[in-house]
Amino acid sequence: MAAPAVLADRPPLVTALVAPLAGRLAERFGYRPVFVTGALFYAAGAAALALRTGASPHWAAHWLPTLVLNGIGVGLALSTLNSAAAKALPPERFGVGTAINNSFRQLGALLGVSLFVAVMGTPTSATILGDYHRVWWVLAVIPVISAGTYLATHREPEAAG
C-alpha cells in the first residue's frame, strides 16, 4: 500500500501553509488566542489518535485527519510563539534572543522525545496499542497545560487608540 507512504509527508505541508496565516491572525487578534487555538488543535489531534486508532487503523480515516489537526496546531502555535518572542526583544538583543528562543525550542523537542520514550516504555505485542494510546493522551494533555499556562502568565498590551 504505497499511498500512505507518499502522503505521509502532508502534515508538515499543512504546517507550512498555516504558519504564515498565523502571523496575520496574530496581528489581527493577538498572540494569545492564536497560540491557544493552535495548542488546542494539536491536543485534539493527539486525543483523536488515542480515541480513534485501533489495532488496524485506516490511514485516510484515522491517521490523516489527526495529523492534519496536528499540522494546523503546530503551524499556529509554534510560529506564534516564535513571533511573540521576537517582537518582545529590543533590536540590539534580537540575535541573542532568537538564538535563546530556538535553543529552548530544541530543548523542548528533546524533552518531548524523551517523555515519549519514557511513557511508551518497552511495549510488547500485547500492550503496544495501549502504550501508544497512553503516549497520545500525554501528548494531548501537554498542549492544554501549555495553553493554560500561557493564558495565565502572558498579557498582551492594550491596542493603541
mmCIF file of N, CA and C in Angstrom, residues 100-153:
data_model
loop_
_atom_site.group_PDB
_atom_site.id
_atom_site.type_symbol
_atom_site.label_atom_id
_atom_site.label_comp_id
_atom_site.label_asym_id
_atom_site.label_seq_id
_atom_site.Cartn_x
_atom_site.Cartn_y
_atom_site.Cartn_z
ATOM 1 N N ILE A 100 18.380 32.159 21.826
ATOM 2 C CA ILE A 100 17.939 31.555 23.088
ATOM 3 C C ILE A 100 16.565 30.911 22.910
ATOM 4 N N ASN A 101 15.663 31.596 22.220
ATOM 5 C CA ASN A 101 14.337 31.036 21.962
ATOM 6 C C ASN A 101 14.452 29.718 21.192
ATOM 7 N N ASN A 102 15.287 29.689 20.163
ATOM 8 C CA ASN A 102 15.465 28.459 19.385
ATOM 9 C C ASN A 102 16.120 27.356 20.208
ATOM 10 N N SER A 103 17.014 27.732 21.099
ATOM 11 C CA SER A 103 17.631 26.732 21.983
ATOM 12 C C SER A 103 16.583 26.092 22.881
ATOM 13 N N PHE A 104 15.692 26.898 23.441
ATOM 14 C CA PHE A 104 14.635 26.340 24.286
ATOM 15 C C PHE A 104 13.650 25.516 23.465
ATOM 16 N N ARG A 105 13.407 25.901 22.238
ATOM 17 C CA ARG A 105 12.533 25.103 21.370
ATOM 18 C C ARG A 105 13.156 23.744 21.113
ATOM 19 N N GLN A 106 14.462 23.722 20.864
ATOM 20 C CA GLN A 106 15.159 22.448 20.660
ATOM 21 C C GLN A 106 15.162 21.612 21.938
ATOM 22 N N LEU A 107 15.345 22.268 23.074
ATOM 23 C CA LEU A 107 15.293 21.560 24.352
ATOM 24 C C LEU A 107 13.907 20.957 24.559
ATOM 25 N N GLY A 108 12.873 21.700 24.202
ATOM 26 C CA GLY A 108 11.510 21.177 24.301
ATOM 27 C C GLY A 108 11.311 19.948 23.434
ATOM 28 N N ALA A 109 11.869 19.969 22.222
ATOM 29 C CA ALA A 109 11.769 18.804 21.335
ATOM 30 C C ALA A 109 12.480 17.603 21.952
ATOM 31 N N LEU A 110 13.650 17.836 22.520
ATOM 32 C CA LEU A 110 14.402 16.767 23.174
ATOM 33 C C LEU A 110 13.613 16.194 24.351
ATOM 34 N N LEU A 111 13.050 17.075 25.161
ATOM 35 C CA LEU A 111 12.263 16.605 26.304
ATOM 36 C C LEU A 111 11.003 15.869 25.841
ATOM 37 N N GLY A 112 10.411 16.339 24.752
ATOM 38 C CA GLY A 112 9.235 15.665 24.219
ATOM 39 C C GLY A 112 9.533 14.252 23.753
ATOM 40 N N VAL A 113 10.623 14.074 23.041
ATOM 41 C CA VAL A 113 11.012 12.733 22.597
ATOM 42 C C VAL A 113 11.345 11.864 23.803
ATOM 43 N N SER A 114 12.052 12.427 24.767
ATOM 44 C CA SER A 114 12.400 11.677 25.975
ATOM 45 C C SER A 114 11.147 11.254 26.739
ATOM 46 N N LEU A 115 10.187 12.160 26.839
ATOM 47 C CA LEU A 115 8.932 11.840 27.518
ATOM 48 C C LEU A 115 8.189 10.745 26.757
ATOM 49 N N PHE A 116 8.171 10.842 25.449
ATOM 50 C CA PHE A 116 7.531 9.812 24.625
ATOM 51 C C PHE A 116 8.126 8.445 24.945
ATOM 52 N N VAL A 117 9.447 8.351 24.945
ATOM 53 C CA VAL A 117 10.119 7.076 25.199
ATOM 54 C C VAL A 117 9.833 6.602 26.625
ATOM 55 N N ALA A 118 9.864 7.510 27.591
ATOM 56 C CA ALA A 118 9.612 7.128 28.979
ATOM 57 C C ALA A 118 8.179 6.636 29.181
ATOM 58 N N VAL A 119 7.214 7.322 28.592
ATOM 59 C CA VAL A 119 5.818 6.923 28.744
ATOM 60 C C VAL A 119 5.546 5.645 27.958
ATOM 61 N N MET A 120 6.158 5.509 26.808
ATOM 62 C CA MET A 120 5.959 4.321 25.981
ATOM 63 C C MET A 120 6.500 3.082 26.675
ATOM 64 N N GLY A 121 7.636 3.214 27.311
ATOM 65 C CA GLY A 121 8.230 2.053 27.959
ATOM 66 C C GLY A 121 8.726 1.057 26.935
ATOM 67 N N THR A 122 8.623 -0.208 27.288
ATOM 68 C CA THR A 122 9.033 -1.284 26.399
ATOM 69 C C THR A 122 7.791 -2.084 26.032
ATOM 70 N N PRO A 123 7.166 -1.717 24.935
ATOM 71 C CA PRO A 123 5.908 -2.385 24.593
ATOM 72 C C PRO A 123 6.122 -3.829 24.128
ATOM 73 N N THR A 124 5.115 -4.605 24.356
ATOM 74 C CA THR A 124 5.080 -5.954 23.805
ATOM 75 C C THR A 124 3.970 -5.976 22.772
ATOM 76 N N SER A 125 3.876 -7.045 22.039
ATOM 77 C CA SER A 125 2.815 -7.128 21.038
ATOM 78 C C SER A 125 1.440 -7.074 21.702
ATOM 79 N N ALA A 126 1.342 -7.505 22.941
ATOM 80 C CA ALA A 126 0.060 -7.486 23.651
ATOM 81 C C ALA A 126 -0.280 -6.099 24.200
ATOM 82 N N THR A 127 0.730 -5.248 24.438
ATOM 83 C CA THR A 127 0.487 -3.944 25.080
ATOM 84 C C THR A 127 0.707 -2.746 24.184
ATOM 85 N N ILE A 128 1.195 -2.954 22.979
ATOM 86 C CA ILE A 128 1.655 -1.818 22.166
ATOM 87 C C ILE A 128 0.552 -0.800 21.874
ATOM 88 N N LEU A 129 -0.652 -1.249 21.567
ATOM 89 C CA LEU A 129 -1.711 -0.298 21.260
ATOM 90 C C LEU A 129 -2.055 0.535 22.491
ATOM 91 N N GLY A 130 -2.193 -0.087 23.623
ATOM 92 C CA GLY A 130 -2.459 0.649 24.862
ATOM 93 C C GLY A 130 -1.324 1.582 25.228
ATOM 94 N N ASP A 131 -0.095 1.153 24.971
ATOM 95 C CA ASP A 131 1.061 2.000 25.252
ATOM 96 C C ASP A 131 1.041 3.247 24.365
ATOM 97 N N TYR A 132 0.726 3.072 23.087
ATOM 98 C CA TYR A 132 0.616 4.235 22.202
ATOM 99 C C TYR A 132 -0.537 5.149 22.616
ATOM 100 N N HIS A 133 -1.652 4.567 22.981
ATOM 101 C CA HIS A 133 -2.777 5.395 23.442
ATOM 102 C C HIS A 133 -2.371 6.233 24.648
ATOM 103 N N ARG A 134 -1.635 5.635 25.570
ATOM 104 C CA ARG A 134 -1.167 6.372 26.748
ATOM 105 C C ARG A 134 -0.260 7.538 26.327
ATOM 106 N N VAL A 135 0.644 7.297 25.393
ATOM 107 C CA VAL A 135 1.524 8.359 24.897
ATOM 108 C C VAL A 135 0.696 9.471 24.260
ATOM 109 N N TRP A 136 -0.278 9.110 23.433
ATOM 110 C CA TRP A 136 -1.086 10.131 22.765
ATOM 111 C C TRP A 136 -1.893 10.944 23.761
ATOM 112 N N TRP A 137 -2.359 10.302 24.846
ATOM 113 C CA TRP A 137 -3.071 11.082 25.870
ATOM 114 C C TRP A 137 -2.128 12.079 26.546
ATOM 115 N N VAL A 138 -0.924 11.644 26.828
ATOM 116 C CA VAL A 138 0.058 12.571 27.414
ATOM 117 C C VAL A 138 0.325 13.713 26.436
ATOM 118 N N LEU A 139 0.486 13.374 25.152
ATOM 119 C CA LEU A 139 0.733 14.405 24.147
ATOM 120 C C LEU A 139 -0.476 15.311 23.932
ATOM 121 N N ALA A 140 -1.652 14.874 24.326
ATOM 122 C CA ALA A 140 -2.850 15.724 24.252
ATOM 123 C C ALA A 140 -2.943 16.645 25.458
ATOM 124 N N VAL A 141 -2.502 16.176 26.601
ATOM 125 C CA VAL A 141 -2.607 16.970 27.829
ATOM 126 C C VAL A 141 -1.575 18.097 27.868
ATOM 127 N N ILE A 142 -0.385 17.840 27.392
ATOM 128 C CA ILE A 142 0.693 18.839 27.478
ATOM 129 C C ILE A 142 0.335 20.157 26.795
ATOM 130 N N PRO A 143 -0.190 20.177 25.565
ATOM 131 C CA PRO A 143 -0.532 21.478 24.978
ATOM 132 C C PRO A 143 -1.691 22.173 25.687
ATOM 133 N N VAL A 144 -2.584 21.411 26.298
ATOM 134 C CA VAL A 144 -3.661 22.035 27.075
ATOM 135 C C VAL A 144 -3.067 22.744 28.287
ATOM 136 N N ILE A 145 -2.138 22.095 28.962
ATOM 137 C CA ILE A 145 -1.447 22.723 30.092
ATOM 138 C C ILE A 145 -0.657 23.934 29.613
ATOM 139 N N SER A 146 0.006 23.790 28.476
ATOM 140 C CA SER A 146 0.779 24.895 27.921
ATOM 141 C C SER A 146 -0.116 26.089 27.602
ATOM 142 N N ALA A 147 -1.267 25.831 26.997
ATOM 143 C CA ALA A 147 -2.199 26.917 26.670
ATOM 144 C C ALA A 147 -2.704 27.590 27.942
ATOM 145 N N GLY A 148 -3.037 26.803 28.947
ATOM 146 C CA GLY A 148 -3.491 27.373 30.219
ATOM 147 C C GLY A 148 -2.418 28.204 30.885
ATOM 148 N N THR A 149 -1.195 27.712 30.857
ATOM 149 C CA THR A 149 -0.078 28.451 31.432
ATOM 150 C C THR A 149 0.148 29.761 30.693
ATOM 151 N N TYR A 150 0.078 29.702 29.375
ATOM 152 C CA TYR A 150 0.263 30.910 28.562
ATOM 153 C C TYR A 150 -0.825 31.934 28.879
ATOM 154 N N LEU A 151 -2.066 31.461 28.961
ATOM 155 C CA LEU A 151 -3.170 32.371 29.280
ATOM 156 C C LEU A 151 -2.994 33.005 30.656
ATOM 157 N N ALA A 152 -2.513 32.225 31.602
ATOM 158 C CA ALA A 152 -2.378 32.716 32.971
ATOM 159 C C ALA A 152 -1.192 33.650 33.159
ATOM 160 N N THR A 153 -0.161 33.520 32.345
ATOM 161 C CA THR A 153 1.072 34.265 32.611
ATOM 162 C C THR A 153 1.410 35.351 31.598
#
